[in-house]
Short mmCIF file of C-alpha atoms in Angstrom, two decimals:
data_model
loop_
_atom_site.label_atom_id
_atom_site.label_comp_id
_atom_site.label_asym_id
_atom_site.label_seq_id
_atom_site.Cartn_x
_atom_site.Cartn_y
_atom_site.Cartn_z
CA UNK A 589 0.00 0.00 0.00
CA UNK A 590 2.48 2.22 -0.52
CA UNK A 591 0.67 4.64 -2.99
CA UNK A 592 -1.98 5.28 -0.11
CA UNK A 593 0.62 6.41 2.47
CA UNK A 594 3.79 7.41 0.97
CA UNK A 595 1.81 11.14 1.57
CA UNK A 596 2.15 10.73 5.34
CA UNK A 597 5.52 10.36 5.30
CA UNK A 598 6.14 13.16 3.28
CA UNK A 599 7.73 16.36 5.26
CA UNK A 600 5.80 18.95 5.03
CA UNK A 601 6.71 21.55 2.07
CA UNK A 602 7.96 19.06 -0.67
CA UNK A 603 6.15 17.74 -3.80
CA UNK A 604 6.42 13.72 -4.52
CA UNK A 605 8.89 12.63 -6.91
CA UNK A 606 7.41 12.78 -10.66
CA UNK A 607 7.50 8.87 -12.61
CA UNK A 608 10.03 9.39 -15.49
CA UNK A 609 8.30 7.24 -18.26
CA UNK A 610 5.67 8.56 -19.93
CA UNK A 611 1.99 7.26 -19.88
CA UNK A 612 1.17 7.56 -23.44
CA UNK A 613 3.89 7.29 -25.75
CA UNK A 614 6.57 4.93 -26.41
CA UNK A 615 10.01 6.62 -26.98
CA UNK A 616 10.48 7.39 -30.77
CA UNK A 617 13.60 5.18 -31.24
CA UNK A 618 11.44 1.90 -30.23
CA UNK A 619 10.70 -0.75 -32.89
CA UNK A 620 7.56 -2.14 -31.10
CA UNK A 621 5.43 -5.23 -31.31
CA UNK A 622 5.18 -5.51 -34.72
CA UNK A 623 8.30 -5.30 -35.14
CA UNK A 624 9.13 -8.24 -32.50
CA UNK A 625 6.41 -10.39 -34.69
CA UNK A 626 8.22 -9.79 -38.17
CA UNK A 627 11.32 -11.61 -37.02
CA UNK A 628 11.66 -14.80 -38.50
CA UNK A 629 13.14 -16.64 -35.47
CA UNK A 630 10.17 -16.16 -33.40
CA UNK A 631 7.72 -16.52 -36.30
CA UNK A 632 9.37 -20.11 -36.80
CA UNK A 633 8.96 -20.69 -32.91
CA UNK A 634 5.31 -19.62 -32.21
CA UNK A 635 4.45 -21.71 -35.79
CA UNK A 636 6.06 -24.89 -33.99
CA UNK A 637 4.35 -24.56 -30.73
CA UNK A 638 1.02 -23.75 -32.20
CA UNK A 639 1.50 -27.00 -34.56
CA UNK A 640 2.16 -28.70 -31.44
CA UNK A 641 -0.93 -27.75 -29.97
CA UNK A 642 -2.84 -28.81 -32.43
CA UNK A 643 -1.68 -31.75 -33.28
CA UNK A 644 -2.53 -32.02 -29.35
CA UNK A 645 -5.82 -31.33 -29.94
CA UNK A 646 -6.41 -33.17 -33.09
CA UNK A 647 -5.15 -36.36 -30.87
CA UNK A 648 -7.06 -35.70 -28.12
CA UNK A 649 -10.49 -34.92 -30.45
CA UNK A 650 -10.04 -38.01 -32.55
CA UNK A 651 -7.71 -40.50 -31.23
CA UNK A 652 -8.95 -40.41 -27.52
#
């Protein structure tokens, strides 16, 4: 709880520290997600464990 009381601690006569990152943008120089999900690698990676997971299913659905 320390966002409820951190203002009773406070001495009297000083503001609280402002957060550094800002809520609504992402810093100009930042790729982002879409960028992460154009990579090959992980492309190749999510492709395998979704085919495993189906094949999962499919086993499961039919075979069981």
């Amino acid at each position: 709880m320390r966002h409820t009381t951190e203002d009773r601690h406070r001495p009297a006569g000083t503001e609280p520290l402002g957060d550094d990152r800002s809520a609504g943008s992402p810093e100009p120089g930042s790729p982002g997600c879409l960028y992460a999900l154009s990579q090959p690698p992980l492309m190749l990676f999510l492709g395998v464990v979704a085919g495993l997971v189906f094949l999962a299913a499919a086993h499961d659905l039919f075979l069981l």
